[in-house]
mmCIF file of C-alpha atoms in Angstrom:
data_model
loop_
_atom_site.group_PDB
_atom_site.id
_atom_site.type_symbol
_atom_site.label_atom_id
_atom_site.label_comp_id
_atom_site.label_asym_id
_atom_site.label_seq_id
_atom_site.Cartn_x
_atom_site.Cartn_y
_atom_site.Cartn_z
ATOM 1 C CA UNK A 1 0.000 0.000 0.000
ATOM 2 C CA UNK A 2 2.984 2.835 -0.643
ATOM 3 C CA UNK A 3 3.746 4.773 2.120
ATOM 4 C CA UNK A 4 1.202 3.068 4.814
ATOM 5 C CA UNK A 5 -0.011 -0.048 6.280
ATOM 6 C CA UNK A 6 -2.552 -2.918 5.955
ATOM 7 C CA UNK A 7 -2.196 -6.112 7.642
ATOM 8 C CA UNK A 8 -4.447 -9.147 6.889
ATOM 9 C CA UNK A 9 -4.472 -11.766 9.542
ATOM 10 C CA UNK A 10 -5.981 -15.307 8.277
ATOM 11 C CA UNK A 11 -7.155 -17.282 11.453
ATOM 12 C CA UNK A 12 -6.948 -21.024 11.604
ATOM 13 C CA UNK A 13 -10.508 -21.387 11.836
ATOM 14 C CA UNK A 14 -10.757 -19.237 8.844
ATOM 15 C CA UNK A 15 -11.901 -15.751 10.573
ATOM 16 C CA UNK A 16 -10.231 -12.733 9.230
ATOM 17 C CA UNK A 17 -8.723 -9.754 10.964
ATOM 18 C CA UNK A 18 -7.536 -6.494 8.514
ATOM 19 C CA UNK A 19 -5.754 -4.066 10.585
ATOM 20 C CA UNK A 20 -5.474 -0.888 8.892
ATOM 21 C CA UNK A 21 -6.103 0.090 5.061
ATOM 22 C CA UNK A 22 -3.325 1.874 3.521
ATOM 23 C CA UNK A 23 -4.442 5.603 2.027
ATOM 24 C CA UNK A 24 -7.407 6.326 0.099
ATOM 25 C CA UNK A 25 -5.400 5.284 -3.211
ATOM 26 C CA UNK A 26 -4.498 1.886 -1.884
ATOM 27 C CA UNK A 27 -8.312 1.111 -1.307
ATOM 28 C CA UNK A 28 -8.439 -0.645 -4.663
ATOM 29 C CA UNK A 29 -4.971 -2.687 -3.763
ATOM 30 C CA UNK A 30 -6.218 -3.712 -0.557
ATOM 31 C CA UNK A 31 -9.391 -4.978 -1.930
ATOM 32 C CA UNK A 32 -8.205 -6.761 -4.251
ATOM 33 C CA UNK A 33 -5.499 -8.620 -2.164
ATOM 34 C CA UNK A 34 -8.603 -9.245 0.110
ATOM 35 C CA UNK A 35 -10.215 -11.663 -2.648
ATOM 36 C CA UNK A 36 -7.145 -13.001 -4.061
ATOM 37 C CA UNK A 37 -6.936 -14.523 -1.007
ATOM 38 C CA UNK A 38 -10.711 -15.883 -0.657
ATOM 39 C CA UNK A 39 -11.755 -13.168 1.560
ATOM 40 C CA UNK A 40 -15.625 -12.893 1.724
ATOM 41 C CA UNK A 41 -15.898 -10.956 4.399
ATOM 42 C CA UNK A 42 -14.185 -9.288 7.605
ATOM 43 C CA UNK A 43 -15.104 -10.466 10.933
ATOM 44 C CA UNK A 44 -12.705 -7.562 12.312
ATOM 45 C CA UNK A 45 -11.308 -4.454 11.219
ATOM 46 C CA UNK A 46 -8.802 -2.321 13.274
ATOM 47 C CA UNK A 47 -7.875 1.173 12.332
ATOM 48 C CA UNK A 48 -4.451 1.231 14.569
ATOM 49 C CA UNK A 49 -5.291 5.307 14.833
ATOM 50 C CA UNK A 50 -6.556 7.561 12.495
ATOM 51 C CA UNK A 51 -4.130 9.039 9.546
ATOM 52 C CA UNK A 52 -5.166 8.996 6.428
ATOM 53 C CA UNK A 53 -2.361 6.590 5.371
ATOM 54 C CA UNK A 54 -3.768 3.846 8.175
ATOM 55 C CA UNK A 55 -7.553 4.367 7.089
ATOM 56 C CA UNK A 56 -7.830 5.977 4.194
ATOM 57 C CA UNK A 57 -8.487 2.419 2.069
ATOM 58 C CA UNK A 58 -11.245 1.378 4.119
ATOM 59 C CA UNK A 59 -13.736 3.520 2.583
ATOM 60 C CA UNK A 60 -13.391 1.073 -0.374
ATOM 61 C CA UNK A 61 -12.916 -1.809 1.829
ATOM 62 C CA UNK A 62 -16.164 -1.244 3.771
ATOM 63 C CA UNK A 63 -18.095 -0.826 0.677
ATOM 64 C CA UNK A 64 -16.610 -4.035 -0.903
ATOM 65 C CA UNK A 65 -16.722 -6.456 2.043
ATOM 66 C CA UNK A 66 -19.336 -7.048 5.180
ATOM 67 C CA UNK A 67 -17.843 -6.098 8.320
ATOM 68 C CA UNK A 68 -18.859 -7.483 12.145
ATOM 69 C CA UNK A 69 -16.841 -5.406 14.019
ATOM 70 C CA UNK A 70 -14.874 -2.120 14.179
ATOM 71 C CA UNK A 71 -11.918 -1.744 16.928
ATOM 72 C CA UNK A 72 -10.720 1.853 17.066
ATOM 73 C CA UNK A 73 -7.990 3.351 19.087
ATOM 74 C CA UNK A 74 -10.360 6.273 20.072
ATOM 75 C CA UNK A 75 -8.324 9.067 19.868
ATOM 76 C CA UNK A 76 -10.291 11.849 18.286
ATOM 77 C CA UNK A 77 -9.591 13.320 14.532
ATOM 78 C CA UNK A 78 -10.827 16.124 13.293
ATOM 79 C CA UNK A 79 -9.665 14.784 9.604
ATOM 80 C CA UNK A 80 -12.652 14.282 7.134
ATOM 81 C CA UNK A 81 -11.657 11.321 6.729
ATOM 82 C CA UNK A 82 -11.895 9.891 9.807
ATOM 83 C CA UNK A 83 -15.256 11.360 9.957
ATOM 84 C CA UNK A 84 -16.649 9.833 6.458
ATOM 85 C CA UNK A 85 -15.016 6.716 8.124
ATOM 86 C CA UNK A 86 -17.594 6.759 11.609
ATOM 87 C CA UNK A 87 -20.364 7.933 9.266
ATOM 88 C CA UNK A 88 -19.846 4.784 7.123
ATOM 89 C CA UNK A 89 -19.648 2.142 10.129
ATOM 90 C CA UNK A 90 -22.321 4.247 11.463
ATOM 91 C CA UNK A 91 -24.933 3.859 8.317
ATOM 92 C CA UNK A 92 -23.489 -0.004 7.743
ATOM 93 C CA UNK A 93 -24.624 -0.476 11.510
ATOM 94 C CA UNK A 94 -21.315 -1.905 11.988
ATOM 95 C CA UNK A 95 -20.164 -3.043 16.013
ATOM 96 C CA UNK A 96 -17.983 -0.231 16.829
ATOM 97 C CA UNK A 97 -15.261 -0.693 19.946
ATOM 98 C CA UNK A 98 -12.648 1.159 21.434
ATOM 99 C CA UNK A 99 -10.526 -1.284 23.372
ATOM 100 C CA UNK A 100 -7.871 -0.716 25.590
ATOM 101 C CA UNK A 101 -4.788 -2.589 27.440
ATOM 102 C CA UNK A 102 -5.598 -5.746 29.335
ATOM 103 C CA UNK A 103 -8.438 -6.474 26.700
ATOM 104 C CA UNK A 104 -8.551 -8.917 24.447
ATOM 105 C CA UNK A 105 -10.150 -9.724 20.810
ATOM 106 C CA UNK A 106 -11.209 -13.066 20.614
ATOM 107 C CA UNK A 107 -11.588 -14.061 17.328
ATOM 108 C CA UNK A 108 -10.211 -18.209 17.247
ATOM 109 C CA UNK A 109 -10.067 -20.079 20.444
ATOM 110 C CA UNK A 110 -6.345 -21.038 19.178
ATOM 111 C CA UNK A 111 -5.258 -17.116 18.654
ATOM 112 C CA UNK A 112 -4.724 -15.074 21.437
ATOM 113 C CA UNK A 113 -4.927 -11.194 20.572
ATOM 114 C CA UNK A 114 -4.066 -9.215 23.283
ATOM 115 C CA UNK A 115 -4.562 -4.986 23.054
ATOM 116 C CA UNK A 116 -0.551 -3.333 24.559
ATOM 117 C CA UNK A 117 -2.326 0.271 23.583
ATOM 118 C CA UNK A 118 -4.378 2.406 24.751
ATOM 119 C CA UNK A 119 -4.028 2.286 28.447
ATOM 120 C CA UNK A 120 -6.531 5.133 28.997
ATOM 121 C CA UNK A 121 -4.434 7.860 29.514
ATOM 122 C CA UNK A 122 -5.080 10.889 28.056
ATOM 123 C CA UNK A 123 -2.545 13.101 25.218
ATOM 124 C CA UNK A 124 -2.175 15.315 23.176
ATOM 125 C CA UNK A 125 -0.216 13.253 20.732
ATOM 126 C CA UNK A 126 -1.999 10.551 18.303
ATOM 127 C CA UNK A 127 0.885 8.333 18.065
ATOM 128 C CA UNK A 128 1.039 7.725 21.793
ATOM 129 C CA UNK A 129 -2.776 6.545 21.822
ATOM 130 C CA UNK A 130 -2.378 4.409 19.123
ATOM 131 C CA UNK A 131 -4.038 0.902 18.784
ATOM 132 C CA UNK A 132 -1.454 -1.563 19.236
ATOM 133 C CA UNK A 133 -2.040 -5.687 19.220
ATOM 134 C CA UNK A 134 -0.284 -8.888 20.092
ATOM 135 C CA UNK A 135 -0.998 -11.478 17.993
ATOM 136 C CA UNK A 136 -0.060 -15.274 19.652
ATOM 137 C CA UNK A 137 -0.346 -18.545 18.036
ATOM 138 C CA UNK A 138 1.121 -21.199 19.953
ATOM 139 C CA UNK A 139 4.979 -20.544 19.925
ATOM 140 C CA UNK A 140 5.114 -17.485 16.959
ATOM 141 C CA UNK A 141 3.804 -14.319 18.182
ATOM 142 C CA UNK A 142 3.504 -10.455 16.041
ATOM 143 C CA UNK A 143 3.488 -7.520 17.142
ATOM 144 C CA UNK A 144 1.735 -4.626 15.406
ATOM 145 C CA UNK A 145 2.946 -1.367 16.393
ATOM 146 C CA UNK A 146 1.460 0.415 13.696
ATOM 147 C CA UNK A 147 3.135 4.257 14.149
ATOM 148 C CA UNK A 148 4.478 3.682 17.380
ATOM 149 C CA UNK A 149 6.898 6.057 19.259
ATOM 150 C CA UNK A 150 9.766 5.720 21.769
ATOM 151 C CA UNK A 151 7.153 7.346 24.447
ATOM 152 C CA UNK A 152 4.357 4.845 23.820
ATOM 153 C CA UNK A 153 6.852 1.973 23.166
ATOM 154 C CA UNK A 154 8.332 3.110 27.052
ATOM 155 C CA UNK A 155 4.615 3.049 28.323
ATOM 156 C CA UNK A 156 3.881 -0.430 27.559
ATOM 157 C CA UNK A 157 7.486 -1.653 28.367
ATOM 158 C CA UNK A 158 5.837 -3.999 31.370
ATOM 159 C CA UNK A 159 3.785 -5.992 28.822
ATOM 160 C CA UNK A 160 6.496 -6.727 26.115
ATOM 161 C CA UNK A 161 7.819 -9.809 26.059
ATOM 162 C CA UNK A 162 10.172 -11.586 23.035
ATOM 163 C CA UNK A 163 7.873 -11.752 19.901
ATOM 164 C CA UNK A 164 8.021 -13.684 16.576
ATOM 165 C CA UNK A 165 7.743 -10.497 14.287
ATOM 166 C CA UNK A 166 7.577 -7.090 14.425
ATOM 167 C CA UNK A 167 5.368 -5.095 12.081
ATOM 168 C CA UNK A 168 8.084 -2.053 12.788
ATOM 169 C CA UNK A 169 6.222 0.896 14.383
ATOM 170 C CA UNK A 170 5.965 4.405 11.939
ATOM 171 C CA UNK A 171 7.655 2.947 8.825
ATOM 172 C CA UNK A 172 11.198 2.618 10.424
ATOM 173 C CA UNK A 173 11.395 6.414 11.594
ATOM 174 C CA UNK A 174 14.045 7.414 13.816
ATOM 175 C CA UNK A 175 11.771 8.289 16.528
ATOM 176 C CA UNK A 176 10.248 4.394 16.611
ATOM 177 C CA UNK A 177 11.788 1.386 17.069
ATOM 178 C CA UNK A 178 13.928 2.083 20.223
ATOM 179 C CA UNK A 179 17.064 -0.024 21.442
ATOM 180 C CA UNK A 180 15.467 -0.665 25.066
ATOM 181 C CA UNK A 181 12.259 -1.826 23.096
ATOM 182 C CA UNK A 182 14.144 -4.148 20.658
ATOM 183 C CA UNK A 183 15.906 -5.724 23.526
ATOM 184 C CA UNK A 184 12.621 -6.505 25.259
ATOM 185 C CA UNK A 185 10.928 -8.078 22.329
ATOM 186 C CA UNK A 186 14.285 -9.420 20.505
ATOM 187 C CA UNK A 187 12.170 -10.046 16.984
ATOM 188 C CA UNK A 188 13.507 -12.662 14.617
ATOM 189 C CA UNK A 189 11.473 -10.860 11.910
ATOM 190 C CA UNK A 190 10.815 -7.109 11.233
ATOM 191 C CA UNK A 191 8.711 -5.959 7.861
ATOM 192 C CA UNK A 192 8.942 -2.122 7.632
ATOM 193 C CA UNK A 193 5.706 -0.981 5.397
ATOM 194 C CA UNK A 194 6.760 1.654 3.470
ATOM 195 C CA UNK A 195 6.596 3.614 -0.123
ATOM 196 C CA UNK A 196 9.394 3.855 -2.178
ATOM 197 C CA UNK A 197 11.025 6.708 -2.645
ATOM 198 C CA UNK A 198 8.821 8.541 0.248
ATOM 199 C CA UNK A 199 9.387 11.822 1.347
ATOM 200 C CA UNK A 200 10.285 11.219 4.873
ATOM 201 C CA UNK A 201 13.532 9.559 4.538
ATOM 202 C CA UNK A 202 11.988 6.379 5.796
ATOM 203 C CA UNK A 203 13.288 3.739 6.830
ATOM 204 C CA UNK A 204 15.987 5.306 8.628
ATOM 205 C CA UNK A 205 19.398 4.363 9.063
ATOM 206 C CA UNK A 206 18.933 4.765 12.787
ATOM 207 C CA UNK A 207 15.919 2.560 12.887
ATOM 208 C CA UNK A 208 17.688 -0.031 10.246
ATOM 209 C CA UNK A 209 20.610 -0.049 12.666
ATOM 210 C CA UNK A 210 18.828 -0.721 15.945
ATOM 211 C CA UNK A 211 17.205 -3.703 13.820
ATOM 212 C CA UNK A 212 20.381 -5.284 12.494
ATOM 213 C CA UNK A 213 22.048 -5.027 16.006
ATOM 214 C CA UNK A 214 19.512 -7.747 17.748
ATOM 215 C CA UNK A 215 19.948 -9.601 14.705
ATOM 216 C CA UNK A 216 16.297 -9.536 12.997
ATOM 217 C CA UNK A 217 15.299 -10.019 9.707
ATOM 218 C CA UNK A 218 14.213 -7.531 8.045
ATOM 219 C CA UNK A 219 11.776 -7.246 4.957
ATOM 220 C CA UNK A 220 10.548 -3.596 3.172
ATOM 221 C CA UNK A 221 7.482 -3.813 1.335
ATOM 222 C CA UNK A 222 9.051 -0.799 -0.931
ATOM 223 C CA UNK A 223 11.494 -3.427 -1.806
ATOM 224 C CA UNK A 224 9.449 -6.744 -1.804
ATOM 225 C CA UNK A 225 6.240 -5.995 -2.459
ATOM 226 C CA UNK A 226 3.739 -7.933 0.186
ATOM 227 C CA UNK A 227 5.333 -9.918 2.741
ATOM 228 C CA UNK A 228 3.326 -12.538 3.748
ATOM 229 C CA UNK A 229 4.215 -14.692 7.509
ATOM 230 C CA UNK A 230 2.719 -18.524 7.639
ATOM 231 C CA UNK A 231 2.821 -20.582 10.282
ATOM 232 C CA UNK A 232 1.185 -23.425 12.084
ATOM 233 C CA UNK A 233 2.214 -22.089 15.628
ATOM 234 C CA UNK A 234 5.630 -23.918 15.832
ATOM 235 C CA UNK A 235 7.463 -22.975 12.971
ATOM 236 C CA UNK A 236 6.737 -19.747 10.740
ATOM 237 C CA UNK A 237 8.089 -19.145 6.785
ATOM 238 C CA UNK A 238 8.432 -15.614 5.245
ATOM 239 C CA UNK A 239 7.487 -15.161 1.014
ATOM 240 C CA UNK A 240 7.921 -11.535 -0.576
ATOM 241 C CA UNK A 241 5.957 -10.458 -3.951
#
């Protein structure tokens, strides 16, 4: 999706989780990954918090594809988009949730998802109230940190513990991805989503450096295209676009 993210999460049981939806150009894309890969409909959609380049695509999405339930960070926008976005789940009569830390979203008996972010408190910054999961499935565990910072990454430093892969928090910028929050999660795997060529300089070589020095693997969907994790919950393969 460019310079943004969208995650699809296949459950064993077959439910489906999309977390985020890329910009408002990378609606198409997104859809049409969805059906490549049998997707009928969406028992869950997340938007991790609400920047155009997180939720911009899911005005297409939601118009394509049924949707149970909404999970939203809750941290108010002002943007139209993320007001066409509430007026759509409102009309669709979609669930709409804002979870926070401690909860869970229970999807497949076998999958635990457990929500690191929000805790509740209240700021002034988006990126410290964003939406952030824990996705376990027996022994390989993700985290999504969506746009993460070091403040928010310090916050929930009591409920990290070593994870599978890393969905690397704000597209590798310098300000995410911090060497006290590497060393508590140690990934073996780190995909950066990111546009090529982007204006921001991302990834950075501070972020890129951090990840190479606790030895993960990292994939850039500017590079490789869609990077796409299996597993059965004991071992895990990685195939790029």
């Amino acid at each position: 999706v460019g310079q943004g993210d969208s995650i699809l999460v296949q459950l064993p049981a077959g439910k489906t989780m999309l977390v985020d939806a890329g910009d408002t150009d990378a609606g198409d894309t997104v859809v049409s990954a969805l059906r490549s890969r049998g997707v009928a409909s969406i028992d869950a959609a997340v938007a991790s918090h609400a920047h155009a380049d997180h939720i911009g695509g899911y005005a297409t999405v939601l118009s394509q594809f049924p949707v149970a339930h909404f999970f939203d960070s809750g941290y108010p926008s002002t943007s139209l988009t993320y007001e066409r976005l509430l007026t759509t789940i409102d009309e669709k009569n979609i669930r709409f949730s804002t979870p926070t830390a401690g909860q869970t979203i229970d999807l497949d008996p076998a999958v635990r998802i457990d929500v690191l972010s929000p805790d509740g408190t209240t700021s002034t910054e988006i990126h410290d109230s964003m939406l952030v999961l824990r996705v376990s499935y027996g022994s390989v565990s993700f985290l999504l940190a969506g746009d993460m910072a070091e403040d928010l990454e310090a916050r929930i430093a009591s409920s990290l513990r070593p994870t599978t892969v890393l969905k690397v928090g704000h597209h590798g910028s310098h300000s995410s991805t911090s060497t006290a929050f590497l060393n508590a999660i140690r990934p073996e795997v780190a995909i950066i989503s990111v546009g090529a060529g982007n204006s921001y300089g991302h990834p950075t070589s501070q972020a890129l450096g951090r990840l190479q020095a606790v030895g993960a693997k990292v994939y850039r969907t500017d590079r490789e295209g869609t990077v796409t994790v299996s597993t059965d919950g004991n071992t895990y393969a990685v195939t790029t676009e």
